[in-house]
């Protein structure tokens, strides 16, 4: 945990096919967080898959993303290797619902990011939605809405989640340094065991408390709020937060927090011994929204004067 405890500040990246509808479906602005649009609007699988044909991040510049994070004083990046919509940003053999098979871009997005992180001395971790998977037959909060989603959960765990977690643990050199699980809907001990076992492939890897099955992981993950004190039992914690009101890109969400608020949050969290994981939601053509870039640069300017190394 040593590097993680000293890090204090990291970049969360929510990126996937949901950046194509970007909050709008059939002309309707869908309320709620952008990466949940498939679930919130009950979009059929076949129809949602069509969005991937417009996921073509030609402006993706992982080196620039890593430099932006580094200049803001961030020490690590956590990116959604697969979110609840099941879409993998890597080349998966366990499903054709990935960037290589389903998009015109056709290349693994994590490989060049890992290379850039290595080059700039930034740690890279992967978020992986192990339980919810609305396309590959994992669970779905609120219930499934399309017969195409019917698949036995244990079949999904064994034949999608396990091989995919093995893929992301073994293809990126020293990374991932963190496995960030999420929303343990329908997880139980037996399902969690199959995943936690894989972590042996990466000795020293840090994982959070959202695996389920009774596992607590290495870190607490308060979300969108700062606890009043550190955790009494000395548990490590990482506050994750958005800069506006969504994690995944939504074209019309302009409710940005001020740079001053973001810096105050960082100070508050660091003073309590925690880490701040601050989110950006890139577009489908591969750009971090300008208001996010601006804030990160302003934080970087403050860090230069007030930060430590
Ligand atoms: C989850 C995801 O569903 C969401 O899309 C995003 O990725 C976020 C970082 O994580 O949402 C959660 C998970 C946990 C809590 C709240 C929202 N929680 O513990 O309060």
Short mmCIF file of C-alpha atoms and ligand atoms in Angstrom, two decimals:
data_model
loop_
_atom_site.label_atom_id
_atom_site.label_comp_id
_atom_site.label_asym_id
_atom_site.label_seq_id
_atom_site.Cartn_x
_atom_site.Cartn_y
_atom_site.Cartn_z
CA UNK A 1 0.00 0.00 0.00
CA UNK A 2 2.98 2.32 0.27
CA UNK A 3 2.72 4.09 -3.10
CA UNK A 4 -1.06 4.30 -2.76
CA UNK A 5 -0.90 5.97 0.67
CA UNK A 6 1.51 8.54 -0.60
CA UNK A 7 -0.43 9.17 -3.81
CA UNK A 8 -3.34 11.22 -2.41
CA UNK A 9 -4.73 12.11 -5.80
CA UNK A 10 -5.76 10.05 -8.80
CA UNK A 11 -7.73 10.32 -12.02
CA UNK A 12 -10.83 8.20 -12.59
CA UNK A 13 -11.76 7.69 -16.25
CA UNK A 14 -15.25 6.49 -17.21
CA UNK A 15 -15.12 5.76 -20.90
CA UNK A 16 -17.19 3.52 -23.11
CA UNK A 17 -19.99 3.22 -25.65
CA UNK A 18 -22.34 5.29 -23.43
CA UNK A 19 -20.32 8.31 -24.59
CA UNK A 20 -22.02 7.89 -27.99
CA UNK A 21 -25.62 8.57 -26.86
CA UNK A 22 -24.03 10.93 -24.31
CA UNK A 23 -27.22 11.19 -22.27
CA UNK A 24 -29.81 11.31 -25.06
CA UNK A 25 -31.89 8.41 -26.39
CA UNK A 26 -34.48 8.77 -29.15
CA UNK A 27 -34.46 12.52 -28.71
CA UNK A 28 -35.08 12.32 -24.95
CA UNK A 29 -32.61 13.50 -22.36
CA UNK A 30 -32.36 10.54 -20.00
CA UNK A 31 -32.04 11.56 -16.34
CA UNK A 32 -29.25 10.18 -14.19
CA UNK A 33 -25.62 9.29 -14.70
CA UNK A 34 -24.60 8.91 -18.35
CA UNK A 35 -23.00 5.45 -18.14
CA UNK A 36 -26.34 4.05 -16.91
CA UNK A 37 -28.31 5.13 -19.99
CA UNK A 38 -28.81 1.57 -21.27
CA UNK A 39 -30.41 0.57 -17.98
CA UNK A 40 -32.30 3.80 -17.31
CA UNK A 41 -33.83 3.94 -20.80
CA UNK A 42 -34.17 0.12 -21.04
CA UNK A 43 -32.41 0.06 -24.39
CA UNK A 44 -32.52 -3.40 -26.01
CA UNK A 45 -29.14 -5.10 -26.38
CA UNK A 46 -29.19 -5.18 -30.18
CA UNK A 47 -30.01 -1.49 -30.32
CA UNK A 48 -27.37 -0.51 -27.77
CA UNK A 49 -24.76 -2.50 -29.69
CA UNK A 50 -25.33 -0.19 -32.63
CA UNK A 51 -23.84 2.71 -30.68
CA UNK A 52 -20.46 0.96 -30.84
CA UNK A 53 -20.37 1.62 -34.57
CA UNK A 54 -20.01 5.30 -33.74
CA UNK A 55 -17.43 4.80 -31.03
CA UNK A 56 -14.34 5.92 -32.92
CA UNK A 57 -11.88 7.77 -30.67
CA UNK A 58 -9.61 9.13 -33.39
CA UNK A 59 -8.47 11.95 -31.09
CA UNK A 60 -7.44 9.58 -28.30
CA UNK A 61 -4.05 10.74 -27.04
CA UNK A 62 -3.14 8.66 -23.99
CA UNK A 63 0.20 10.41 -23.61
CA UNK A 64 -1.60 13.76 -23.32
CA UNK A 65 -4.10 12.30 -20.82
CA UNK A 66 -1.29 11.01 -18.63
CA UNK A 67 0.58 14.32 -18.84
CA UNK A 68 -2.62 16.15 -17.90
CA UNK A 69 -3.03 13.92 -14.84
CA UNK A 70 0.59 14.25 -13.89
CA UNK A 71 0.60 18.03 -14.22
CA UNK A 72 -2.47 18.18 -11.96
CA UNK A 73 -0.46 16.35 -9.30
CA UNK A 74 -2.19 13.01 -9.75
CA UNK A 75 -0.14 9.88 -9.14
CA UNK A 76 -2.41 7.25 -10.58
CA UNK A 77 -5.20 6.58 -13.05
CA UNK A 78 -8.13 4.17 -12.78
CA UNK A 79 -9.96 3.50 -16.06
CA UNK A 80 -13.14 1.53 -16.74
CA UNK A 81 -11.80 -1.54 -18.53
CA UNK A 82 -15.45 -2.66 -18.59
CA UNK A 83 -18.46 -0.88 -17.11
CA UNK A 84 -21.97 -2.23 -16.46
CA UNK A 85 -22.84 -2.15 -20.17
CA UNK A 86 -20.32 -4.96 -20.57
CA UNK A 87 -18.28 -3.18 -23.25
CA UNK A 88 -14.56 -3.95 -22.92
CA UNK A 89 -11.96 -1.30 -23.79
CA UNK A 90 -9.53 -4.15 -24.39
CA UNK A 91 -9.31 -7.05 -26.85
CA UNK A 92 -11.23 -9.84 -25.16
CA UNK A 93 -11.39 -13.42 -26.31
CA UNK A 94 -14.30 -14.05 -23.95
CA UNK A 95 -16.75 -11.74 -25.73
CA UNK A 96 -17.11 -9.94 -29.04
CA UNK A 97 -18.53 -6.95 -27.17
CA UNK A 98 -15.25 -5.10 -27.08
CA UNK A 99 -13.46 -2.22 -28.77
CA UNK A 100 -11.64 -4.50 -31.22
CA UNK A 101 -14.61 -6.51 -32.47
CA UNK A 102 -17.43 -3.99 -32.19
CA UNK A 103 -16.05 -0.59 -33.15
CA UNK A 104 -14.49 0.99 -36.24
CA UNK A 105 -11.50 1.95 -34.08
CA UNK A 106 -10.58 -1.70 -33.69
CA UNK A 107 -7.63 -1.42 -31.30
CA UNK A 108 -7.07 -2.11 -27.61
CA UNK A 109 -7.36 1.21 -25.74
CA UNK A 110 -5.58 0.10 -22.58
CA UNK A 111 -2.26 -0.88 -24.16
CA UNK A 112 -1.17 2.62 -25.18
CA UNK A 113 -2.45 4.03 -21.89
CA UNK A 114 -0.32 1.52 -19.99
CA UNK A 115 2.68 2.50 -22.11
CA UNK A 116 2.12 6.21 -21.41
CA UNK A 117 1.72 5.60 -17.67
CA UNK A 118 4.94 3.59 -17.65
CA UNK A 119 6.74 6.34 -19.51
CA UNK A 120 5.58 9.09 -17.14
CA UNK A 121 5.83 7.16 -13.88
CA UNK A 122 2.08 7.10 -13.19
CA UNK A 123 0.38 3.99 -11.79
CA UNK A 124 -2.48 2.49 -13.76
CA UNK A 125 -5.42 0.57 -12.33
CA UNK A 126 -8.47 -1.03 -13.93
CA UNK A 127 -12.09 -0.65 -12.91
CA UNK A 128 -13.93 -3.87 -13.82
CA UNK A 129 -17.69 -4.33 -13.39
CA UNK A 130 -17.65 -7.93 -12.22
CA UNK A 131 -21.31 -8.37 -11.30
CA UNK A 132 -23.42 -6.15 -13.50
CA UNK A 133 -23.05 -6.81 -17.18
CA UNK A 134 -26.11 -5.88 -19.20
CA UNK A 135 -24.90 -7.37 -22.49
CA UNK A 136 -22.90 -10.50 -21.58
CA UNK A 137 -25.52 -11.89 -19.17
CA UNK A 138 -24.28 -10.64 -15.82
CA UNK A 139 -26.69 -9.17 -13.32
CA UNK A 140 -28.66 -5.96 -13.79
CA UNK A 141 -29.72 -3.65 -10.98
CA UNK A 142 -33.49 -3.23 -11.12
CA UNK A 143 -33.92 -6.36 -13.25
CA UNK A 144 -33.24 -7.34 -16.85
CA UNK A 145 -35.33 -5.78 -19.61
CA UNK A 146 -34.43 -7.79 -22.71
CA UNK A 147 -34.66 -11.58 -23.27
CA UNK A 148 -31.21 -11.33 -24.89
CA UNK A 149 -29.81 -10.67 -21.42
CA UNK A 150 -30.92 -14.02 -20.03
CA UNK A 151 -27.89 -16.02 -19.10
CA UNK A 152 -27.07 -17.90 -15.97
CA UNK A 153 -25.01 -15.69 -13.64
CA UNK A 154 -22.59 -18.51 -12.86
CA UNK A 155 -22.10 -19.13 -16.56
CA UNK A 156 -21.35 -15.42 -17.00
CA UNK A 157 -18.89 -15.39 -14.08
CA UNK A 158 -17.09 -18.49 -15.29
CA UNK A 159 -17.02 -17.75 -19.00
CA UNK A 160 -16.87 -13.97 -19.20
CA UNK A 161 -15.78 -12.33 -15.94
CA UNK A 162 -13.08 -14.82 -14.96
CA UNK A 163 -11.37 -14.94 -18.37
CA UNK A 164 -11.66 -11.16 -18.77
CA UNK A 165 -10.15 -10.43 -15.38
CA UNK A 166 -7.36 -12.83 -16.27
CA UNK A 167 -6.88 -10.92 -19.53
CA UNK A 168 -6.62 -7.53 -17.86
CA UNK A 169 -4.30 -8.88 -15.17
CA UNK A 170 -1.81 -10.43 -17.56
CA UNK A 171 -1.47 -8.25 -20.63
CA UNK A 172 -0.20 -4.92 -19.41
CA UNK A 173 3.19 -5.57 -17.87
CA UNK A 174 3.42 -4.33 -14.29
CA UNK A 175 -0.15 -2.99 -14.50
CA UNK A 176 -2.82 -2.98 -13.24
CA UNK A 177 -1.62 -1.76 -9.85
CA UNK A 178 -5.27 -1.61 -8.71
CA UNK A 179 -8.36 -3.69 -9.45
CA UNK A 180 -11.43 -1.52 -8.84
CA UNK A 181 -14.54 -3.72 -8.49
CA UNK A 182 -18.00 -2.20 -8.47
CA UNK A 183 -21.66 -2.78 -7.50
CA UNK A 184 -21.64 -6.39 -6.19
CA UNK A 185 -25.25 -7.05 -7.27
CA UNK A 186 -25.96 -10.82 -6.90
CA UNK A 187 -22.40 -11.59 -5.87
CA UNK A 188 -21.90 -14.38 -3.36
CA UNK A 189 -18.86 -16.01 -1.81
CA UNK A 190 -18.49 -18.64 -4.52
CA UNK A 191 -18.61 -16.09 -7.35
CA UNK A 192 -16.28 -13.70 -5.56
CA UNK A 193 -13.82 -16.50 -4.81
CA UNK A 194 -13.31 -17.22 -8.49
CA UNK A 195 -12.31 -13.61 -9.07
CA UNK A 196 -10.27 -12.92 -5.96
CA UNK A 197 -8.17 -16.00 -6.66
CA UNK A 198 -6.98 -14.41 -9.91
CA UNK A 199 -5.36 -11.55 -8.02
CA UNK A 200 -2.49 -13.92 -7.26
CA UNK A 201 -1.43 -13.25 -10.85
CA UNK A 202 -0.41 -9.75 -9.70
CA UNK A 203 1.33 -9.93 -6.34
CA UNK A 204 0.89 -6.67 -4.41
CA UNK A 205 -2.16 -5.56 -6.38
CA UNK A 206 -4.57 -3.36 -4.42
CA UNK A 207 -8.30 -3.97 -4.68
CA UNK A 208 -11.26 -2.08 -3.28
CA UNK A 209 -14.19 -3.07 -1.10
CA UNK A 210 -16.76 -3.56 -3.86
CA UNK A 211 -16.13 -7.18 -4.85
CA UNK A 212 -18.89 -8.64 -2.67
CA UNK A 213 -19.16 -12.15 -1.23
CA UNK A 214 -18.09 -10.83 2.16
CA UNK A 215 -14.68 -9.57 1.09
CA UNK A 216 -13.61 -6.16 2.36
CA UNK A 217 -10.66 -5.53 0.05
CA UNK A 218 -7.87 -3.09 0.83
CA UNK A 219 -9.72 0.21 0.53
CA UNK A 220 -12.99 1.87 1.49
CA UNK A 221 -14.60 3.81 -1.35
CA UNK A 222 -16.93 6.58 -0.12
CA UNK A 223 -18.56 8.00 -3.19
CA UNK A 224 -19.46 11.63 -3.87
CA UNK A 225 -19.02 12.60 -0.22
CA UNK A 226 -16.15 13.22 2.16
CA UNK A 227 -16.37 11.37 5.46
CA UNK A 228 -16.36 13.59 8.56
CA UNK A 229 -13.22 11.93 9.88
CA UNK A 230 -10.79 9.28 8.72
CA UNK A 231 -12.00 5.72 9.24
CA UNK A 232 -11.68 4.87 12.94
CA UNK A 233 -10.21 1.44 12.33
CA UNK A 234 -7.50 3.01 10.16
CA UNK A 235 -8.94 1.59 6.95
CA UNK A 236 -7.46 3.19 3.85
CA UNK A 237 -10.03 5.17 1.92
CA UNK A 238 -10.44 6.79 -1.45
CA UNK A 239 -13.21 9.29 -2.16
CA UNK A 240 -14.33 9.11 -5.78
CA UNK A 241 -16.09 12.10 -7.24
CA UNK A 242 -17.31 13.59 -10.50
CA UNK A 243 -16.58 17.14 -11.64
CA UNK A 244 -20.16 17.57 -12.86
CA UNK A 245 -23.09 15.19 -12.23
CA UNK A 246 -22.11 12.23 -14.36
CA UNK A 247 -19.22 9.78 -14.65
CA UNK A 248 -19.68 8.83 -18.30
CA UNK A 249 -19.83 11.70 -20.81
CA UNK A 250 -23.16 13.53 -21.12
CA UNK A 251 -23.18 16.26 -23.73
CA UNK A 252 -25.45 18.63 -21.80
CA UNK A 253 -24.24 18.23 -18.22
CA UNK A 254 -22.65 21.60 -17.49
CA UNK A 255 -23.04 21.55 -13.73
CA UNK A 256 -19.31 21.82 -13.08
CA UNK A 257 -17.82 22.16 -9.64
CA UNK A 258 -15.44 25.08 -9.29
CA UNK A 259 -11.70 24.55 -9.19
CA UNK A 260 -11.77 26.04 -5.71
CA UNK A 261 -14.22 23.36 -4.55
CA UNK A 262 -12.09 20.61 -6.08
CA UNK A 263 -8.94 21.89 -4.36
CA UNK A 264 -10.76 22.24 -1.04
CA UNK A 265 -11.99 18.66 -1.41
CA UNK A 266 -8.47 17.43 -2.06
CA UNK A 267 -7.14 19.24 1.02
CA UNK A 268 -10.02 17.98 3.19
CA UNK A 269 -9.54 14.37 2.06
CA UNK A 270 -5.75 14.42 2.29
CA UNK A 271 -5.95 15.94 5.79
CA UNK A 272 -7.97 12.91 6.86
CA UNK A 273 -5.49 10.48 5.35
CA UNK A 274 -7.46 9.53 2.26
CA UNK A 275 -7.07 9.67 -1.50
CA UNK A 276 -9.16 11.68 -3.95
CA UNK A 277 -10.14 9.95 -7.18
CA UNK A 278 -11.45 12.64 -9.48
CA UNK A 279 -13.34 11.63 -12.61
CA UNK A 280 -13.20 12.64 -16.24
CA UNK A 281 -15.62 11.33 -18.87
CA UNK A 282 -14.08 11.41 -22.36
CA UNK A 283 -16.15 11.69 -25.52
CA UNK A 284 -16.67 8.98 -28.11
CA UNK A 285 -14.10 10.63 -30.37
CA UNK A 286 -11.51 10.47 -27.61
CA UNK A 287 -11.42 13.89 -26.00
CA UNK A 288 -11.50 14.87 -22.35
CA UNK A 289 -14.10 17.67 -22.09
CA UNK A 290 -12.58 21.15 -22.05
CA UNK A 291 -14.07 22.18 -18.66
CA UNK A 292 -12.34 19.16 -17.09
CA UNK A 293 -9.03 20.00 -18.74
CA UNK A 294 -9.29 23.58 -17.55
CA UNK A 295 -9.93 22.53 -13.95
CA UNK A 296 -7.09 20.02 -13.94
CA UNK A 297 -4.72 22.67 -15.23
CA UNK A 298 -5.84 25.10 -12.53
CA UNK A 299 -5.36 22.43 -9.88
CA UNK A 300 -1.90 21.84 -11.34
CA UNK A 301 -1.03 25.52 -11.00
CA UNK A 302 -2.11 25.45 -7.36
CA UNK A 303 -0.13 22.24 -6.80
CA UNK A 304 2.99 23.83 -8.17
CA UNK A 305 2.89 26.42 -5.42
CA UNK A 306 1.37 24.40 -2.60
CA UNK A 307 1.83 20.74 -3.40
CA UNK A 308 4.62 18.50 -2.25
CA UNK A 309 6.86 17.13 -5.01
C1 LIG B 1 -21.12 2.87 -9.24
C2 LIG B 1 -21.52 2.75 -10.69
O1 LIG B 1 -22.80 2.18 -10.78
C3 LIG B 1 -21.44 4.10 -11.35
O2 LIG B 1 -21.81 3.99 -12.71
C4 LIG B 1 -20.02 4.62 -11.26
O3 LIG B 1 -19.14 3.75 -11.95
C5 LIG B 1 -19.63 4.71 -9.80
C6 LIG B 1 -18.20 5.10 -9.60
O4 LIG B 1 -19.84 3.46 -9.13
O5 LIG B 1 -22.13 3.53 -8.53
C7 LIG B 1 -22.17 3.47 -7.17
C8 LIG B 1 -21.50 2.53 -6.46
C9 LIG B 1 -21.52 2.57 -5.06
C10 LIG B 1 -22.24 3.55 -4.40
C11 LIG B 1 -22.94 4.47 -5.12
C12 LIG B 1 -22.92 4.43 -6.52
N1 LIG B 1 -22.23 3.60 -3.02
O6 LIG B 1 -21.56 2.78 -2.36
O7 LIG B 1 -22.84 4.50 -2.43
#
